[in-house]
Coordinates of C-alpha atoms and ligand atoms in Angstrom, one line a residue:
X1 CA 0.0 0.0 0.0
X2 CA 1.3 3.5 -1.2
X3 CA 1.1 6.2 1.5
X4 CA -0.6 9.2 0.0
X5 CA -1.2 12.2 1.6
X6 CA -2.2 15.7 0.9
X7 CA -2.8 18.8 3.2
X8 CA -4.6 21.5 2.4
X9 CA -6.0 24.0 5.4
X10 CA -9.0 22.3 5.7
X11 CA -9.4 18.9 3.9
X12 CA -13.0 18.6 3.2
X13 CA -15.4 16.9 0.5
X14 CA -14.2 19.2 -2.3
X15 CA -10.4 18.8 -1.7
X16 CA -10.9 15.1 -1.3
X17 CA -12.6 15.7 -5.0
X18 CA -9.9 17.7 -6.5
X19 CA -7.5 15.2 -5.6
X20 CA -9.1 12.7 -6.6
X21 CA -10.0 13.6 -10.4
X22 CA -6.9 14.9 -10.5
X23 CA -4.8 11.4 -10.0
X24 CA -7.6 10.6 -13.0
X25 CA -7.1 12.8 -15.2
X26 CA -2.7 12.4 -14.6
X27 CA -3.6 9.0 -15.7
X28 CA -5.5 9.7 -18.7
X29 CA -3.0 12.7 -19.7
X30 CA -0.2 9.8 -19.3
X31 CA -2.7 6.8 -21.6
X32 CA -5.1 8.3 -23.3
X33 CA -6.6 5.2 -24.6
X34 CA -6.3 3.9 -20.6
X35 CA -8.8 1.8 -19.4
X36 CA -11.2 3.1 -16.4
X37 CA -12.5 1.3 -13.8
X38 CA -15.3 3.6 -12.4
X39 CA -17.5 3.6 -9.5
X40 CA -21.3 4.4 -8.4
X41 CA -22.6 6.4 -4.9
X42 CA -22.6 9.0 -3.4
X43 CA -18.7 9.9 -2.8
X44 CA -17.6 10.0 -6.3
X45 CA -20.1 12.2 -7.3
X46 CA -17.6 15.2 -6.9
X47 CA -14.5 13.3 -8.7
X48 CA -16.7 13.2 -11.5
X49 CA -17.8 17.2 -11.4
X50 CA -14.3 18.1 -11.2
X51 CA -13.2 16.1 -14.5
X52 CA -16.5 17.0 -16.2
X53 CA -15.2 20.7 -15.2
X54 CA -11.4 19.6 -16.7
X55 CA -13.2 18.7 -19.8
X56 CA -14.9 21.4 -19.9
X57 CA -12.6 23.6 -19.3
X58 CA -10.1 21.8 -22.5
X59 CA -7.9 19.7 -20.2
X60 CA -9.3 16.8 -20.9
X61 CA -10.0 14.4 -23.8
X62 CA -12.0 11.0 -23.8
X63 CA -12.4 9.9 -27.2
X64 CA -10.0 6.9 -26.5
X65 CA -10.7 6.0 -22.9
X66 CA -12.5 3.1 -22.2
X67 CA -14.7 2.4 -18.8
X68 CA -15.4 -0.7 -16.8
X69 CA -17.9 0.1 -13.6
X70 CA -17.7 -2.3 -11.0
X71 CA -21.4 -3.2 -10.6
X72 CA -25.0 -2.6 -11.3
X73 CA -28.2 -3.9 -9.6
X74 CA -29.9 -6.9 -10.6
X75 CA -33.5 -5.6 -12.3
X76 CA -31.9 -2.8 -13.0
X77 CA -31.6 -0.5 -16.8
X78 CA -30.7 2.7 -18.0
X79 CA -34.5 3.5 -18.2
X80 CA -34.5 3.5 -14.5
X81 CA -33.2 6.4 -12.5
X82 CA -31.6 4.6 -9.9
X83 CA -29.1 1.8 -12.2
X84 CA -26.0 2.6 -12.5
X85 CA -25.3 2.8 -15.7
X86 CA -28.0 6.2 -15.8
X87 CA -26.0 7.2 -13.0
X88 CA -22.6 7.2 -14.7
X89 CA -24.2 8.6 -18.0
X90 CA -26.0 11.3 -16.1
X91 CA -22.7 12.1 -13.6
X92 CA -20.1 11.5 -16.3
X93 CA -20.2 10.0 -20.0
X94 CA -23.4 12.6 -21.1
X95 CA -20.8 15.5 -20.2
X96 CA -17.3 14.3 -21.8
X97 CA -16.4 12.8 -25.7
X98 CA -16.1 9.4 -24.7
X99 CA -17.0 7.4 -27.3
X100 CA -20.3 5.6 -25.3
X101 CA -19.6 2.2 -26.6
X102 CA -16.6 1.5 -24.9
X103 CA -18.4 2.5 -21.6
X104 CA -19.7 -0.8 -19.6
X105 CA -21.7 -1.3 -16.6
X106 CA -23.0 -5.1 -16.0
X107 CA -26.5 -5.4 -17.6
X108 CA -28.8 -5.6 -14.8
X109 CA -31.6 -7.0 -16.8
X110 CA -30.3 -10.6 -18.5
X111 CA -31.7 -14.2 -19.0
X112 CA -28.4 -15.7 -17.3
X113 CA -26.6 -14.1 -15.1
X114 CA -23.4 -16.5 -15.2
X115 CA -23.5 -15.7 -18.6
X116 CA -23.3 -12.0 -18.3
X117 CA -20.7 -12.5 -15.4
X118 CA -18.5 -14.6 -17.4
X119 CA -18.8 -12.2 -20.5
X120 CA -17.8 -9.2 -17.9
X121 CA -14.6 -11.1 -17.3
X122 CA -14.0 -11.4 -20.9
X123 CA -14.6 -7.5 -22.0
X124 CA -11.9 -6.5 -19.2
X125 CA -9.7 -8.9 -20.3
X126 CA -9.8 -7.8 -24.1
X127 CA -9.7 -4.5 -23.1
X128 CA -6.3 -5.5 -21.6
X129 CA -6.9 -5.0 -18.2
X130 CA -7.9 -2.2 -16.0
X131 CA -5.1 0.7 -15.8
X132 CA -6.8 2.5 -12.9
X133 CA -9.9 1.6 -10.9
X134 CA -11.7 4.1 -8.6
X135 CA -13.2 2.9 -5.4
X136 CA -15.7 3.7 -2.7
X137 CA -16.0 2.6 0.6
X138 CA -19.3 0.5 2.0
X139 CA -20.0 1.6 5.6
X140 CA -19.1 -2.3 6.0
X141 CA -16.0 -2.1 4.2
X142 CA -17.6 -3.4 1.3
X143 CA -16.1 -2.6 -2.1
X144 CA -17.8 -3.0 -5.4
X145 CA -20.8 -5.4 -3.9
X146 CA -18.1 -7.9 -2.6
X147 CA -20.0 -8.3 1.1
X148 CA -18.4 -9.4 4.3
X149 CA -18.0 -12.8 3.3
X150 CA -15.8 -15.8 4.7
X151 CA -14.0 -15.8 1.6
X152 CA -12.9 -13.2 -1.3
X153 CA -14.9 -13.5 -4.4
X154 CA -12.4 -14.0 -7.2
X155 CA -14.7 -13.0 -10.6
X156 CA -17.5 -10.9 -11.6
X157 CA -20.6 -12.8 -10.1
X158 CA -24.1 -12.3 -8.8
X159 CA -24.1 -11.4 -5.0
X160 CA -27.3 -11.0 -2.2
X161 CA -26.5 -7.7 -0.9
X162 CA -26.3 -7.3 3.0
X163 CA -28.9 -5.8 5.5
X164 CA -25.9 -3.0 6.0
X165 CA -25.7 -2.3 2.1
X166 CA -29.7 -2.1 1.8
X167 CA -29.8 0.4 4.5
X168 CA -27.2 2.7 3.3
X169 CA -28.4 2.8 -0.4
X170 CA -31.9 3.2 0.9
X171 CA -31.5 7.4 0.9
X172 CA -31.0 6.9 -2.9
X173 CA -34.6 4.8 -3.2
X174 CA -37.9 6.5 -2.7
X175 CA -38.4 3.3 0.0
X176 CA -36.5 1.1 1.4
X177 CA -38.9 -2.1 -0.4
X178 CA -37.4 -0.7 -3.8
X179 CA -33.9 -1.3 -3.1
X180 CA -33.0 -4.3 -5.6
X181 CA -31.9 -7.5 -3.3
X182 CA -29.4 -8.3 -6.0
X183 CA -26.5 -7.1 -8.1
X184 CA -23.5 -8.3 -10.1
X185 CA -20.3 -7.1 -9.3
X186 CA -16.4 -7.4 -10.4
X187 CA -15.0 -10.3 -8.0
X188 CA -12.3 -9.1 -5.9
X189 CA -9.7 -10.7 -8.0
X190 CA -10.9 -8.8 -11.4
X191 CA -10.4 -5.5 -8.9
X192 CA -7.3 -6.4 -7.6
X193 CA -5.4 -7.0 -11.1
X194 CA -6.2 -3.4 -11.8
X195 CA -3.0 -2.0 -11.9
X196 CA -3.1 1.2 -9.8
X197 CA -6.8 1.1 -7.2
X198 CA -7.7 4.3 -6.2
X199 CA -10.3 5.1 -3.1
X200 CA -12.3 8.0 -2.5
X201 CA -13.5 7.9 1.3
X202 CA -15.3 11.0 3.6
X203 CA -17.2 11.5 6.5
X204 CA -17.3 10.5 10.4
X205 CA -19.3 7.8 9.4
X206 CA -16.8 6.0 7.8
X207 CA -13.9 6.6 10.8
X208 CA -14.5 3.5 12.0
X209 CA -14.2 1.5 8.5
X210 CA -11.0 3.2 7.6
X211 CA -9.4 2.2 10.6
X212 CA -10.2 -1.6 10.5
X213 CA -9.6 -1.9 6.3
X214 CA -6.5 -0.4 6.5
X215 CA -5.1 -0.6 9.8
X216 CA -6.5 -4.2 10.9
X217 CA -6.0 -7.5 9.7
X218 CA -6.5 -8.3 5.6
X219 CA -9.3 -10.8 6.0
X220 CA -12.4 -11.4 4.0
X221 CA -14.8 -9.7 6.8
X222 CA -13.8 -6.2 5.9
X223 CA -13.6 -6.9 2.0
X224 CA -11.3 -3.6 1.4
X225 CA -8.7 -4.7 3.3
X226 CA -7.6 -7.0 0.9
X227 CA -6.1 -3.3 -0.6
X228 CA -3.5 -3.4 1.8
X229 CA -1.6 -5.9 -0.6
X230 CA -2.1 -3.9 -3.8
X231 CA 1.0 -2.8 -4.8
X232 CA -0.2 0.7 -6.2
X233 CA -3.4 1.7 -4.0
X234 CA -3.8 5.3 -3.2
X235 CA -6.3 6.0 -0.2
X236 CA -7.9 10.0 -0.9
X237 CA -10.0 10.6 2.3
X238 CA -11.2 14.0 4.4
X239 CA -10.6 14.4 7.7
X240 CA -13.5 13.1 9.3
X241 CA -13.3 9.4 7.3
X242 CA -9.7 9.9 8.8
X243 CA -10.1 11.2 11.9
X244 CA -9.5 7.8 14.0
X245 CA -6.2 7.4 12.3
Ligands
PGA301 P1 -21.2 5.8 -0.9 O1 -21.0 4.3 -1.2 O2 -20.1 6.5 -1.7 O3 -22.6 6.1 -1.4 O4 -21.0 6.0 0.6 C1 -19.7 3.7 -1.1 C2 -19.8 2.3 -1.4 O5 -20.8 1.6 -1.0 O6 -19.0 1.7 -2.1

């Protein structure tokens, strides 16, 4: 694990943000034709203003970078509001020139889900890999929808998401009953042959999670700590996710 730090005054949301997109957009400037692992919720939503704002702003250029998100809900398509492939569209690829088929989410809507899982494997693999994949953070160190488990996941596959997992994605749903039960998500393996990870963590509320990913034990209970053996993993955090460190 790579130490990374950066101090600014006050190291809130918005710096966490600024760093972040910026390690992106180093890595894009360095490969333009990279491959992007990308992530959903709530954290990254900032990362993705500040490179839309890059773009924008003619620092940027997407026409040869390629995207790989780590999950999407079972049931779920872009004609709903709360998949994950709108969400990427509507925080990201509707803003830049990437060229939209070479952006993939799992399908959420399939006859055969180990088919879908296997062909997931496949597309990252002919894409040559993954040259930089952005993380979150579950409140129960989840990371993609790799669970607590008693094992690590190696490939894409079809997980039941945890009690924990409904009730922090619950905010995004208009109830609680509409949270999909289901998702498929890259396997821990497919995330950890990425060759540089990179997490974007913030708030109080995940103090406590940061501590025992990154400071505990690597066992399959707190799924992110398996991080701690990446050899290029960069943690960007505010304060507050820091603050028990
Ligand atoms: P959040 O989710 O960014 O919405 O907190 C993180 C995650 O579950 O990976």
């Amino acid at each position: 694990m790579k130490g990374s730090a950066f101090y600014e005054n006050h190291f809130d949301y918005d710096a966490m943000s600024r760093q972040a997109a910026n390690i992106i957009a180093a890595q894009v400037i360095l490969k333009p034709n990279c491959v992007l692992g990308l992530a959903t919720g709530g954290t990254p939503v900032g990362t993705y203003k500040e490179l839309v704002a890059k773009y924008a702003a003619g620092e940027l250029d997407f026409s040869q970078v390629k995207t790989v998100n780590l999950d999407e809900y079972v049931g779920l398509d872009e004609t709903s509001d709360q998949s994950y492939i709108y969400f990427m569209r509507s925080n990201l690829f509707d803003h830049v020139n990437i060229d939209q088929n070479f952006t993939n989410v799992p399908r959420g809507i399939v006859d055969d889900a180990d088919a879908e899982c296997q062909r997931y494997e496949e597309l990252i693999a002919s894409y040559g890999g993954i040259d930089l994949q952005l993380l979150g953070l579950g409140p129960n160190g989840h990371i993609g929808f790799n669970e607590p488990d008693d094992h690590f996941p190696v490939q894409t596959h079809k997980v039941t998401l945890t009690d924990a997992t409904i009730q922090a994605n619950k905010r995004f749903f208009e109830k609680e009953e509409d949270v999909p039960r289901y998702a498929y998500t890259m396997g821990i393996g497919t995330i950890m042959k990425a060759k540089k990870i990179l997490m974007v963590v913030n708030g109080k509320g995940k103090a406590e999670i940061v501590k025992r990913a990154f400071f505990g034990p690597v066992t399959p209970e707190v799924p992110a700590s398996i991080l701690q053996l990446h050899p290029d993993f960069t943690l960007v955090a505010d304060e507050d996710a820091l603050s028990l460190i």
